[in-house]
Short mmCIF file of C-alpha atoms and ligand atoms in Angstrom, two decimals:
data_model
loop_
_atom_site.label_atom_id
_atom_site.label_comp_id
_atom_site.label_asym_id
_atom_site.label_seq_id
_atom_site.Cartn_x
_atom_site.Cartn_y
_atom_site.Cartn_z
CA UNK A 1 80.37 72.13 111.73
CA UNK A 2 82.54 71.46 109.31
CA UNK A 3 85.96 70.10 110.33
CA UNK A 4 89.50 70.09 108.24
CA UNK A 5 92.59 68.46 108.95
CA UNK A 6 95.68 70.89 108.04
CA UNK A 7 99.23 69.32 108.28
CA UNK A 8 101.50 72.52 109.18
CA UNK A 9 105.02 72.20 108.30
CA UNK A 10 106.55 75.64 109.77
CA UNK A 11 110.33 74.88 108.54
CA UNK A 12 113.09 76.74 109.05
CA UNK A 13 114.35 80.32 109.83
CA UNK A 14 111.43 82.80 109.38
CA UNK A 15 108.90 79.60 108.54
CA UNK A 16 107.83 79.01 112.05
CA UNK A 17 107.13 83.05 112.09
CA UNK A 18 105.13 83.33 109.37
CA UNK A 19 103.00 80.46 109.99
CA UNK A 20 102.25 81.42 113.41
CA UNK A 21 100.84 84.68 111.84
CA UNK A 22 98.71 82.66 108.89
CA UNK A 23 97.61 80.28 111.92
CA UNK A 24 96.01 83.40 113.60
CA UNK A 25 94.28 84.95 110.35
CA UNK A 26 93.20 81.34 109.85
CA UNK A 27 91.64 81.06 113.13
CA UNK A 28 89.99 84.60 112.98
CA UNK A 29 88.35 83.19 109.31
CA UNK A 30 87.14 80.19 110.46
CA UNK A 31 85.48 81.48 113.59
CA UNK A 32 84.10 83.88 111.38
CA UNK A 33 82.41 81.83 108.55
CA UNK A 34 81.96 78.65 110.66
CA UNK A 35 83.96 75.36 110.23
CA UNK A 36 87.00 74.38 112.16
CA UNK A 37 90.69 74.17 111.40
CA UNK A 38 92.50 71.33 113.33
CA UNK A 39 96.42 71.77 112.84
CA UNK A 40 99.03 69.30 113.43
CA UNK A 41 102.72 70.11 113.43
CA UNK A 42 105.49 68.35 111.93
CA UNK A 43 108.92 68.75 111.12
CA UNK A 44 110.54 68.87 107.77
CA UNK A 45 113.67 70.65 106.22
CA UNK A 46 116.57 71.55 108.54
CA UNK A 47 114.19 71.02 111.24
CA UNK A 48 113.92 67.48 110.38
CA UNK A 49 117.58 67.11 110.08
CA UNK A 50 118.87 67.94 113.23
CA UNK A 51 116.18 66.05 114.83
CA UNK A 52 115.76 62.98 112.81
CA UNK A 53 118.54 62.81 110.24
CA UNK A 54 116.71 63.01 107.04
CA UNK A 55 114.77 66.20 105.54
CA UNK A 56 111.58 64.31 105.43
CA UNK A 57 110.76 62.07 108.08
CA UNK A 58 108.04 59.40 107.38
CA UNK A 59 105.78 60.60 110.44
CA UNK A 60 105.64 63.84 108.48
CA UNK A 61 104.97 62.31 104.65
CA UNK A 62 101.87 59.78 106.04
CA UNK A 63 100.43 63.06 107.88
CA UNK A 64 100.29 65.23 104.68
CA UNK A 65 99.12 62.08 103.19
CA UNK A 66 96.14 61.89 105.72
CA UNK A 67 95.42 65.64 105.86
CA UNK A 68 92.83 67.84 103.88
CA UNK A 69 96.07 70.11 102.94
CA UNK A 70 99.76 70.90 103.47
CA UNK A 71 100.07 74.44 105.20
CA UNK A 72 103.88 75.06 104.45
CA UNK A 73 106.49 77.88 105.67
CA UNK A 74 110.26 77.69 104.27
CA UNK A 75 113.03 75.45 104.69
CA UNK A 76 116.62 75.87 104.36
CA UNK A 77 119.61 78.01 106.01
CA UNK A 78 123.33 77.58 105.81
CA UNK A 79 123.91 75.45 108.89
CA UNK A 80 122.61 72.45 106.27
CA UNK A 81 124.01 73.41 103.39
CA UNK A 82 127.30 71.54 102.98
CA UNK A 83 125.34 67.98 103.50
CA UNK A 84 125.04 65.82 100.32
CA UNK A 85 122.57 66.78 97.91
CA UNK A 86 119.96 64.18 99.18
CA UNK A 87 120.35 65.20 102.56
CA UNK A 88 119.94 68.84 102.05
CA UNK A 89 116.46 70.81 102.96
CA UNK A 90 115.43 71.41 99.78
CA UNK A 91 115.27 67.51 98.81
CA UNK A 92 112.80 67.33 102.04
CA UNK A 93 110.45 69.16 99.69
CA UNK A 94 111.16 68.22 96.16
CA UNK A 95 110.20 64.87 97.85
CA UNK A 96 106.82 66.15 99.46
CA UNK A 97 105.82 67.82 96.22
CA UNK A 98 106.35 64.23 94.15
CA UNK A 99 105.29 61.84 96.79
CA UNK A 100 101.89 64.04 96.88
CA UNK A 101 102.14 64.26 92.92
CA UNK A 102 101.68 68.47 93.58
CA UNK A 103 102.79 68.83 90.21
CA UNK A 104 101.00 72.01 89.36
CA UNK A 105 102.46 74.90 90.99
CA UNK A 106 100.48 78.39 91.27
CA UNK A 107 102.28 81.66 91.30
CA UNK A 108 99.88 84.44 91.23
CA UNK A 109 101.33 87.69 90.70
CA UNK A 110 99.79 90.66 90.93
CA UNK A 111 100.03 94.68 91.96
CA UNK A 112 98.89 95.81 94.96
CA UNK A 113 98.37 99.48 94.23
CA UNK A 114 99.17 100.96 97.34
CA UNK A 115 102.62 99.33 96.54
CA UNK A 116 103.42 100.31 92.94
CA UNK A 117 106.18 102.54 94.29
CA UNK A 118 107.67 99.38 95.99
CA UNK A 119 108.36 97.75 92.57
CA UNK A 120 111.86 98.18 90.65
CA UNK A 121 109.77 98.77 87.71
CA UNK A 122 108.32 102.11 86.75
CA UNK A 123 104.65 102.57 87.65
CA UNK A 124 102.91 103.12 84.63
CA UNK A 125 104.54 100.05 83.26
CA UNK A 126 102.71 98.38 86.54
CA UNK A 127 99.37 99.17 85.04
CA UNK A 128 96.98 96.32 84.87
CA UNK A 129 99.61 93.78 85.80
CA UNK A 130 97.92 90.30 86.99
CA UNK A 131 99.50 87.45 85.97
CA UNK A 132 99.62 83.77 87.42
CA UNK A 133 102.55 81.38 86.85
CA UNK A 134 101.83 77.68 85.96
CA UNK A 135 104.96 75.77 86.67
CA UNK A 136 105.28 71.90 86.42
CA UNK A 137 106.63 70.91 89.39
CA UNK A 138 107.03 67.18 89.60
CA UNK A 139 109.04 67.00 86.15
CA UNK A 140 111.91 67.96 84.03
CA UNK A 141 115.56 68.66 85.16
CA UNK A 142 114.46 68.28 89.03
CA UNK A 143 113.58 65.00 89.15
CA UNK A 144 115.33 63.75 85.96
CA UNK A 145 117.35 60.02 85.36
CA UNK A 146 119.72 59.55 85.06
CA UNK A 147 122.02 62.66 87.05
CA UNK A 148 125.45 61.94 87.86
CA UNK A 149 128.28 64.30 89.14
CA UNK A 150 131.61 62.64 88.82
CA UNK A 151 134.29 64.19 89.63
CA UNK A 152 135.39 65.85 86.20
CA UNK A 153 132.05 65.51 84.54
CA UNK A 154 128.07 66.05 85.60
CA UNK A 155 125.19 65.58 83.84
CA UNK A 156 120.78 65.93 84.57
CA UNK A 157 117.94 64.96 82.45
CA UNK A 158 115.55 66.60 81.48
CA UNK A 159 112.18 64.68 80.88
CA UNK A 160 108.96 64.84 80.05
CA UNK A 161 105.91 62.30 79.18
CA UNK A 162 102.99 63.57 77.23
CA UNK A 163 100.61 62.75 80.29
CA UNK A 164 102.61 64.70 82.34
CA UNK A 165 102.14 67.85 79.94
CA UNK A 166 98.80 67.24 79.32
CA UNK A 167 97.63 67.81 82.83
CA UNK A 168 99.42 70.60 83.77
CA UNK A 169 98.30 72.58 80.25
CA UNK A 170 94.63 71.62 81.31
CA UNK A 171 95.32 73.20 84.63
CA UNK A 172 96.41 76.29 82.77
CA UNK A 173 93.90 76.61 80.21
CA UNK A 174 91.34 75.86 83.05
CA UNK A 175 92.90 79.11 85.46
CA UNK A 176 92.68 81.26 81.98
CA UNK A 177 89.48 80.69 81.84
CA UNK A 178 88.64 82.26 84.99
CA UNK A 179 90.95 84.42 83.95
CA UNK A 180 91.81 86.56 81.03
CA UNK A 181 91.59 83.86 78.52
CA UNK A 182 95.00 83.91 77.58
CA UNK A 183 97.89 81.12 77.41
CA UNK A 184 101.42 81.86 76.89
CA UNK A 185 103.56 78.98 76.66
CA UNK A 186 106.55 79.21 77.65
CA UNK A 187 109.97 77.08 76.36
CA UNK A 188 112.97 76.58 74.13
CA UNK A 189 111.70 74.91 71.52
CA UNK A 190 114.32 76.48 69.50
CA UNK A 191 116.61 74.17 71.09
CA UNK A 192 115.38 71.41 73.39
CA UNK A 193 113.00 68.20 72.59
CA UNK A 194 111.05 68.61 75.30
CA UNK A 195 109.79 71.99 74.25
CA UNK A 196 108.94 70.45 71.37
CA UNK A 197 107.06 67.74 72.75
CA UNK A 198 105.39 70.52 74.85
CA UNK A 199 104.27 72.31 71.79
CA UNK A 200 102.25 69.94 70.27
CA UNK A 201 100.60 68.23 73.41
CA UNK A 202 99.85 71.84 74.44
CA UNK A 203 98.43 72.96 70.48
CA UNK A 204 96.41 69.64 71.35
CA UNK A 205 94.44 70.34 74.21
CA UNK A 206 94.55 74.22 73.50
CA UNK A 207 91.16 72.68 70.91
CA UNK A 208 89.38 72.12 73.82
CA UNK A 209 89.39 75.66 75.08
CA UNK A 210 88.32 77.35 72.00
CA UNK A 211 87.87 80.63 73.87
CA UNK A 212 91.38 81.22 75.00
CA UNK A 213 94.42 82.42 72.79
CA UNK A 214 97.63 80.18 72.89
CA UNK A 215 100.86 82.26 72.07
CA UNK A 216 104.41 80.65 72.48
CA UNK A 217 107.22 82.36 73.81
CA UNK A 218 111.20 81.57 73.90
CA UNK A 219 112.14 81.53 77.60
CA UNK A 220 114.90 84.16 77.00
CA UNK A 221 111.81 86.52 75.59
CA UNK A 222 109.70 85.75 78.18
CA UNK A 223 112.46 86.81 80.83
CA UNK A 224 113.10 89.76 78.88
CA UNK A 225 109.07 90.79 78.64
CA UNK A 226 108.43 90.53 81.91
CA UNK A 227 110.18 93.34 82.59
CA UNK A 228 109.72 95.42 79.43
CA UNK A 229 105.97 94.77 79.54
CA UNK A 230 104.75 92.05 82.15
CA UNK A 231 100.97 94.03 81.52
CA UNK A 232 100.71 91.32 78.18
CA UNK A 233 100.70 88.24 80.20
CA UNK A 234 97.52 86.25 81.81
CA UNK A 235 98.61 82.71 82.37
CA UNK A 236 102.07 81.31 81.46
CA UNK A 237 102.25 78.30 81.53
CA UNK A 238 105.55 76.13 81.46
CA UNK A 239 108.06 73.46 82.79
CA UNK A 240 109.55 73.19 86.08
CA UNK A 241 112.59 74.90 85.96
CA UNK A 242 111.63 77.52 83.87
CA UNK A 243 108.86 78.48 86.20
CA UNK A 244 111.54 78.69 89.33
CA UNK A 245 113.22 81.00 87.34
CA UNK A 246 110.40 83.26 85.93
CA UNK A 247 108.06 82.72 89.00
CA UNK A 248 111.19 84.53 91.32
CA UNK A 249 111.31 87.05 88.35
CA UNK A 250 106.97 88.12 88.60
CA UNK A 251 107.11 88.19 92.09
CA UNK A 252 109.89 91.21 92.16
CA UNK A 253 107.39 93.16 89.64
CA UNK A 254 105.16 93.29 92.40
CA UNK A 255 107.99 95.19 94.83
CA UNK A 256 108.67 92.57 97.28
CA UNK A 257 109.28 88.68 96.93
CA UNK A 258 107.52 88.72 100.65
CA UNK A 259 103.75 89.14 99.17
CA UNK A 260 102.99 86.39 96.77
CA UNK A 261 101.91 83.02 97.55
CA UNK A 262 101.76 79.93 96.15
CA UNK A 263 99.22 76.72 95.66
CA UNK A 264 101.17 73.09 94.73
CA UNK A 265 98.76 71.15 93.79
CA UNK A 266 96.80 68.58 91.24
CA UNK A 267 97.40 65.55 93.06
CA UNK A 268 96.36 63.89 96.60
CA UNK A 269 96.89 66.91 98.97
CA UNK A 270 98.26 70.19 98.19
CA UNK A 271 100.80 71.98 99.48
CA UNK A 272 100.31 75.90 100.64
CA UNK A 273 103.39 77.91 100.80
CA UNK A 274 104.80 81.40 99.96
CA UNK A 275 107.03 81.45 97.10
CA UNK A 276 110.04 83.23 99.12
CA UNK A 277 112.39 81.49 100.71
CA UNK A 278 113.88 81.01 104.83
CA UNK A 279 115.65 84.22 104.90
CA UNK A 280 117.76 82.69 108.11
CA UNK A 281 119.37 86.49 107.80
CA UNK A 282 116.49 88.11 109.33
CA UNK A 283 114.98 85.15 111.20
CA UNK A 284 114.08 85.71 114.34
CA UNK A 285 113.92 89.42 114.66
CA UNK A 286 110.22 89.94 114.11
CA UNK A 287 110.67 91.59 110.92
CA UNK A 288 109.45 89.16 108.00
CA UNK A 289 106.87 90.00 105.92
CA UNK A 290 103.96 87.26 106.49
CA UNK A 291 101.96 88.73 103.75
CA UNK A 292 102.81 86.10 101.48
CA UNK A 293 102.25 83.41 103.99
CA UNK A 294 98.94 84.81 104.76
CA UNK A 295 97.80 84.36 100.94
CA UNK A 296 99.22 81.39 100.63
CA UNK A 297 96.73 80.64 103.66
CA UNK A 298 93.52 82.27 101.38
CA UNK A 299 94.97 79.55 98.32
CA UNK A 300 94.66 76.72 100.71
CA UNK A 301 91.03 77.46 101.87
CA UNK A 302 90.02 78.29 98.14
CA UNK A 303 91.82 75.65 96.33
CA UNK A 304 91.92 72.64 99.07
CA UNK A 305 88.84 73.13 101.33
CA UNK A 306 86.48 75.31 98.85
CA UNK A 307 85.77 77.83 101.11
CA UNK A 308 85.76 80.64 98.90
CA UNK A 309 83.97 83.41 101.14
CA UNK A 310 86.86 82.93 104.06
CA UNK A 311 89.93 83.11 101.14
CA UNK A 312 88.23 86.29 99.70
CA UNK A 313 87.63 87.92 103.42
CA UNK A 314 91.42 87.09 103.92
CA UNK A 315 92.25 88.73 100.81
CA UNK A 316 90.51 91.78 101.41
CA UNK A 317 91.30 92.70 104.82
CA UNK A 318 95.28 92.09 103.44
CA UNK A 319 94.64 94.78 100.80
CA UNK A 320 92.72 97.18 103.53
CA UNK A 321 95.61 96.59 105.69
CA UNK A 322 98.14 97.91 103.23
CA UNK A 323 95.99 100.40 101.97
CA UNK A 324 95.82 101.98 105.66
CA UNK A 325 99.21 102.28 105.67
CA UNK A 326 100.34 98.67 107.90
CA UNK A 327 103.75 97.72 106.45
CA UNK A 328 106.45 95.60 107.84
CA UNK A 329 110.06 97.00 106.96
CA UNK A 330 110.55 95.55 104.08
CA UNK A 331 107.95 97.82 102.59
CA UNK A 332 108.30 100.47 105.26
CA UNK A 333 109.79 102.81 102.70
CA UNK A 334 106.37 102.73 100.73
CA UNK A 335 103.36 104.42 102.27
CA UNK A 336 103.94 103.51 105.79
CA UNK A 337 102.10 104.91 108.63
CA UNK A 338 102.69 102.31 111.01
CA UNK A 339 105.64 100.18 110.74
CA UNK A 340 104.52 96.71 112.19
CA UNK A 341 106.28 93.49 113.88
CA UNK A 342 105.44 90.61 112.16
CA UNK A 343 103.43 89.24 114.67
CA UNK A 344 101.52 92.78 114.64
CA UNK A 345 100.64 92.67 111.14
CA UNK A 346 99.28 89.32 111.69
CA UNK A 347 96.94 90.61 114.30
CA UNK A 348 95.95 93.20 112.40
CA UNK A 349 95.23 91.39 109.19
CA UNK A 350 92.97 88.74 111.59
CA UNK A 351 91.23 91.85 113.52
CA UNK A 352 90.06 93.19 109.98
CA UNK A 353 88.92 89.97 108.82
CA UNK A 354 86.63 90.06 111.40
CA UNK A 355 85.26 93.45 110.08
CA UNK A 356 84.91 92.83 106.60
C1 LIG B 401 110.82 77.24 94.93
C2 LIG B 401 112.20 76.97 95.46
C3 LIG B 401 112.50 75.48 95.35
C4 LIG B 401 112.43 75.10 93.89
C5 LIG B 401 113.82 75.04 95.99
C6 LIG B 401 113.90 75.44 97.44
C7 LIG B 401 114.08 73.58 95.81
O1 LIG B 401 113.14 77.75 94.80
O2 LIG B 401 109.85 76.71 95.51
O3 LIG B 401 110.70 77.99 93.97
O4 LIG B 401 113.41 75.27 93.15
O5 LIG B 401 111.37 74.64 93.46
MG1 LIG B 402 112.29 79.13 93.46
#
């Protein structure tokens, strides 16, 4: 039988929820298409600090090193948030994502129609909406040198190599492919070097994809479209901050931030996680939406262990869920006919797995 290795890294406030309730659709796969998940648990994030000092501990680092994949909740809450910058949760995982050189980040987002009501947008501009976010993730302004605050003056850098653009537009013209065969390019090559730099290397290996349309697209434009008419996009593809914008923007087309999940990956080990954040406000209670934990689950077995069958089964017994109605209460308001606990959801999700 086969046998993978999955380094789980539950986090902070609704984390350890949620990835209790992707660990149980994960087990109800597995059993079902026959190969075995063996989880170890390790801390990083707020977790880490108040146990260890640091966001991410060493132990935690060598064992996503050694493992077949990263399965990855949220970090962060308020009780951290005054520490210095490289002390903080969120410098736990900017340093996971480099030190495993994750630097293509997957945002899929797309309607569920049972949901279209659940969107801010109206429905018939929902039509036909499936889009997937390419975001750098090891680059640009995040990672940066020099940065400096002083105390009457701060400054980042943003940078990019031409190896570091070409493998992330591969990755993109490779999903559009599969896809819709369409590239937009995203930037502000209006105003920034490095849009200009990722222009060309992009026009560049664009030749080797012959069947897929390039388009570029000002950043401002592209936030602007993606309300007025997100239907036009396939893939976009573009740099790391850009993407944490836009990526937070797609997922509220799709009526709650709770659903979509995300793959980090193009280097050793990938990382799994939903694209949402800790939500400490409503940790605890039972009532997060593990949906997009759940997914993120399906991206790890497609993407990381190539078991396609089990991340298909996972997404279809998701949709059948919602479609019967299942809805935690953040989408209680749309369609519900059973409002679930978290940890209900998650068993139902895993019992219909089983059935499809
Ligand atoms: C994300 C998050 C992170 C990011 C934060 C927590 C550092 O917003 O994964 O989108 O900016 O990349
Ligand atoms: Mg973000």
């Amino acid at each position: 039988m086969k046998r993978y290795n999955i380094c789980v890294i539950k986090g902070d406030g609704i984390g350890p929820e949620i990835a209790d309730e992707a660990i149980k659709v994960l087990d109800s796969v597995s059993d079902k298409f026959g190969f075995e998940l063996n989880y170890e648990y390790f801390l990083m994030g707020g977790a880490a600090i108040d146990v260890f000092g640091v966001p991410l501990p060493d132990e935690t680092l060598e064992a996503a090193l050694k493992s077949d994949a990263v399965l990855f909740g949220a970090i962060g809450g308020e009780k951290w948030d005054n520490l210095p910058r490289n002390l903080r949760p969120e410098s736990g995982l900017l340093k996971i994502r480099k030190s495993l050189e994750a630097y293509a980040n997957l945002r899929p987002a797309l309607i569920f129609d049972e949901l279209v009501n659940a969107s801010t947008l109206k429905p018939e501009i929902l039509q036909d909406v499936d889009l997937l976010v390419v975001r750098e993730l090891t680059g640009g302004l995040y990672f940066g040198e020099p940065r400096v605050k002083e105390q009457n003056r701060a400054y980042n850098t943003m940078v990019y190599t031409t190896d570091e653009i070409r493998r992330i537009a591969k990755i993109a013209f490779e999903a559009a492919m599969k896809r819709n065969k369409k590239v937009c390019m995203v930037d502000k090559a209006n105003v920034l070097e490095t849009s200009q730099l990722w222009r060309e290397v992009t026009t560049e290996v664009a030749k080797d994809y012959p069947e897929v349309s390039l388009e570029f697209m000002y950043v401002d434009n592209a936030a602007m479209q993606l309300v007025r008419n997100p239907a036009q996009f396939d893939v976009i593809l573009t740099e790391n901050l850009f993407g944490d914008i836009l990526s937070d923007e797609a997922s509220m087309i799709c009526g709650s931030i709770g659903l979509l999940p995300s793959a980090s990956m193009g280097g050793k080990v990938g990382i799994y996680e939903p694209i949402h954040g800790s939500a400490p406000d409503i940790a605890g209670q039972g009532i997060a939406n593990p949906i997009a934990m759940i997914l993120s689950a399906a991206m790890m077995l497609r993407y990381a262990l190539n078991e396609n069958k089990a991340a298909e089964a996972i997404e279809k017994a998701v949709k059948a869920v919602l479609k019967d109605g299942y809805r935690t209460k953040d989408i209680a308001k749309f369609g519900a006919v059973e409002i679930c606990t978290t940890s209900e959801i998650g068993s139902i999700i895993s019992d219909y797995v089983k059935k499809i």
